[in-house]
Amino acid sequence: MKLDLRNVIHVPNAEKSFQFQLDLSDLEFWGRKPITRPILVEGSVVNHAGALVLNGTARSELDLVCDRCGKEILREKVVSLDTLLATELEDEDNEDDYFLLDGNELDLDEVVTTTFVLAMDTKNLCSDDCKGLCAKCGADLNLGPCGCRPEVDPRLAALAQLLDKES
Ligand SMILES: [Zn+2]
Ligand SMILES: [Zn+2]
């Protein structure tokens, strides 16, 4: 969505609010497309003494799989969209601190896409203490021990062999 800020850019205390949905279901992360539902976006742009401030939130539910046990998880994701807007490139060193308008228009799709993508977690776990799967039999260890014997440290195994020979 493009937001026309013509009546906000030069008007102190002016405000323009927005509400829309954005479809990012084609975006791939970790070989999957987790943003299966539309992103609900709402917020406003306010002229604070000449500075254009965008405040808002983007929320959706993500279809993820646990990195350890592979279980499917549905997780709510809420990202805040707070940023400054600029009508022209003011300071190339701080280019990442604000979004640039195109004339009087703000490309809200770009703001939401960039912010949402950067806020995606690099790790997804069904719970912080997920025990994962047994490396030998593949059983879900969250459901209980699988009966496999614990992996012996190869260094200890070598030591045990030595001790066996000596005795
Ligand atoms: Zn898990
Ligand atoms: Zn096992």
Coordinates of C-alpha atoms and ligand atoms in Angstrom, one line a residue:
M1 CA 0.0 0.0 0.0
K2 CA 1.2 3.5 -0.8
L3 CA 0.4 6.1 1.8
D4 CA -0.1 9.7 0.6
L5 CA 1.4 12.0 3.1
R6 CA 0.8 15.2 1.2
N7 CA -1.2 16.6 4.1
V8 CA 1.2 15.6 6.8
I9 CA 4.7 16.4 5.5
H10 CA 4.5 20.2 6.0
V11 CA 1.8 20.4 8.7
P12 CA 2.9 20.3 12.3
N13 CA 0.9 17.7 14.4
A14 CA -0.9 16.4 11.4
E15 CA -1.5 12.7 11.5
K16 CA -2.5 10.0 9.0
S17 CA -3.4 6.5 10.1
F18 CA -3.4 3.4 8.1
Q19 CA -4.7 -0.2 8.2
F20 CA -4.2 -2.8 5.6
Q21 CA -3.2 -6.4 5.0
L22 CA -0.1 -7.6 3.2
D23 CA 0.5 -11.0 1.7
L24 CA 4.1 -12.3 2.1
S25 CA 3.2 -15.9 1.7
D26 CA 5.7 -16.4 -1.2
L27 CA 8.7 -15.5 1.0
E28 CA 11.0 -18.4 1.7
F29 CA 12.9 -19.0 4.9
W30 CA 14.8 -22.2 5.7
G31 CA 13.3 -23.8 2.6
R32 CA 9.8 -23.2 3.8
K33 CA 7.2 -20.4 3.3
P34 CA 6.2 -19.8 6.9
I35 CA 4.1 -16.6 6.5
T36 CA 1.0 -18.4 5.3
R37 CA -1.5 -15.9 6.7
P38 CA -1.9 -12.2 5.7
I39 CA 0.0 -9.7 7.8
L40 CA -2.3 -7.3 9.5
V41 CA -0.8 -3.8 9.6
E42 CA -1.9 -0.8 11.4
G43 CA -0.4 2.5 12.6
S44 CA 0.0 6.1 11.8
V45 CA 2.4 8.7 10.6
V46 CA 2.7 11.9 12.8
N47 CA 4.4 15.1 12.1
H48 CA 6.3 15.9 15.3
A49 CA 7.7 19.4 14.9
G50 CA 8.7 18.7 11.3
A51 CA 9.9 15.2 11.9
L52 CA 7.8 12.4 10.4
V53 CA 7.4 9.5 12.8
L54 CA 5.8 6.3 11.9
N55 CA 4.5 4.1 14.7
G56 CA 2.7 0.9 14.0
T57 CA 2.5 -2.9 14.3
A58 CA 2.5 -5.8 11.8
R59 CA 1.1 -9.0 13.1
S60 CA 0.6 -12.5 11.7
E61 CA 0.9 -16.1 12.6
L62 CA 3.8 -18.2 11.3
D63 CA 3.8 -21.8 10.4
L64 CA 7.1 -23.0 11.7
V65 CA 8.8 -26.3 12.4
C66 CA 10.9 -26.9 15.5
D67 CA 14.6 -27.0 14.6
R68 CA 15.2 -29.8 17.1
C69 CA 12.2 -32.1 16.9
G70 CA 10.5 -31.1 13.6
K71 CA 7.1 -30.6 15.2
E72 CA 4.9 -28.0 13.5
I73 CA 4.3 -24.9 15.5
L74 CA 1.9 -22.0 14.9
R75 CA 3.4 -18.9 16.4
E76 CA 2.0 -15.4 16.7
K77 CA 4.5 -12.8 15.4
V78 CA 4.1 -9.1 16.3
V79 CA 6.6 -6.7 14.9
S80 CA 6.7 -3.0 15.7
L81 CA 7.2 -0.6 12.8
D82 CA 8.5 2.4 14.7
T83 CA 10.8 4.4 12.4
L84 CA 11.5 7.9 11.1
L85 CA 10.6 9.0 7.6
A86 CA 12.5 11.4 5.4
T87 CA 11.6 13.3 2.3
E88 CA 15.1 13.2 1.0
L89 CA 18.4 11.5 1.7
E90 CA 19.7 13.6 4.6
D91 CA 22.7 11.8 5.8
E92 CA 24.1 8.9 3.9
D93 CA 25.8 7.5 7.0
N94 CA 22.5 7.0 8.8
E95 CA 20.6 5.8 5.8
D96 CA 19.4 2.7 7.7
D97 CA 17.7 4.8 10.4
Y98 CA 14.9 6.0 8.3
F99 CA 12.7 5.2 5.3
L100 CA 12.7 7.5 2.3
L101 CA 9.5 8.8 0.8
D102 CA 8.9 8.8 -2.9
G103 CA 7.6 12.3 -3.4
N104 CA 4.6 12.6 -1.1
E105 CA 4.2 8.8 -0.9
L106 CA 5.4 6.2 1.5
D107 CA 5.7 2.7 0.2
L108 CA 4.3 0.9 3.3
D109 CA 4.7 -2.5 1.7
E110 CA 8.4 -1.9 1.6
V111 CA 8.5 -0.7 5.3
V112 CA 6.5 -3.8 6.4
T113 CA 8.4 -6.3 4.3
T114 CA 11.8 -5.1 5.4
T115 CA 10.9 -4.8 9.0
F116 CA 9.1 -8.1 9.2
V117 CA 11.8 -10.0 7.4
L118 CA 14.5 -8.6 9.6
A119 CA 12.5 -9.6 12.6
M120 CA 12.2 -13.2 11.7
D121 CA 13.9 -15.5 14.2
T122 CA 17.0 -17.5 13.1
K123 CA 16.1 -20.3 15.4
N124 CA 12.6 -21.8 16.1
L125 CA 12.0 -24.2 18.9
C126 CA 8.7 -25.6 20.1
S127 CA 9.8 -24.9 23.6
D128 CA 13.1 -23.7 25.0
D129 CA 13.8 -27.0 26.6
C130 CA 12.8 -29.2 23.6
K131 CA 14.8 -32.4 23.9
G132 CA 14.8 -33.0 20.2
L133 CA 15.0 -36.4 18.4
C134 CA 17.3 -39.3 19.3
A135 CA 20.2 -39.3 16.9
K136 CA 20.0 -43.1 16.6
C137 CA 16.4 -44.1 16.4
G138 CA 14.7 -40.8 15.6
A139 CA 12.2 -41.0 18.5
D140 CA 10.9 -37.7 19.9
L141 CA 12.6 -37.5 23.2
N142 CA 10.0 -35.0 24.5
L143 CA 7.7 -38.0 24.8
G144 CA 10.1 -39.9 27.0
P145 CA 13.4 -41.8 26.7
C146 CA 13.6 -44.0 23.7
G147 CA 15.6 -46.9 25.1
C148 CA 18.7 -46.4 23.1
R149 CA 21.8 -46.4 25.2
P150 CA 23.5 -43.1 25.5
E151 CA 26.3 -42.4 23.1
V152 CA 29.6 -43.2 24.7
D153 CA 32.3 -40.6 24.3
P154 CA 34.8 -42.1 21.8
R155 CA 37.7 -41.0 24.0
L156 CA 36.3 -42.8 27.0
A157 CA 35.6 -45.9 24.9
A158 CA 39.3 -46.0 23.8
L159 CA 40.4 -45.6 27.4
A160 CA 38.1 -48.5 28.5
Q161 CA 39.7 -50.7 25.8
L162 CA 43.2 -49.9 27.2
L163 CA 42.1 -50.7 30.7
D164 CA 40.5 -53.9 29.6
K165 CA 43.9 -55.1 28.0
E166 CA 45.8 -54.2 31.1
S167 CA 43.7 -56.2 33.5
Ligands
ZN1 ZN 10.8 -29.3 19.5
ZN2 ZN 16.8 -43.7 20.3

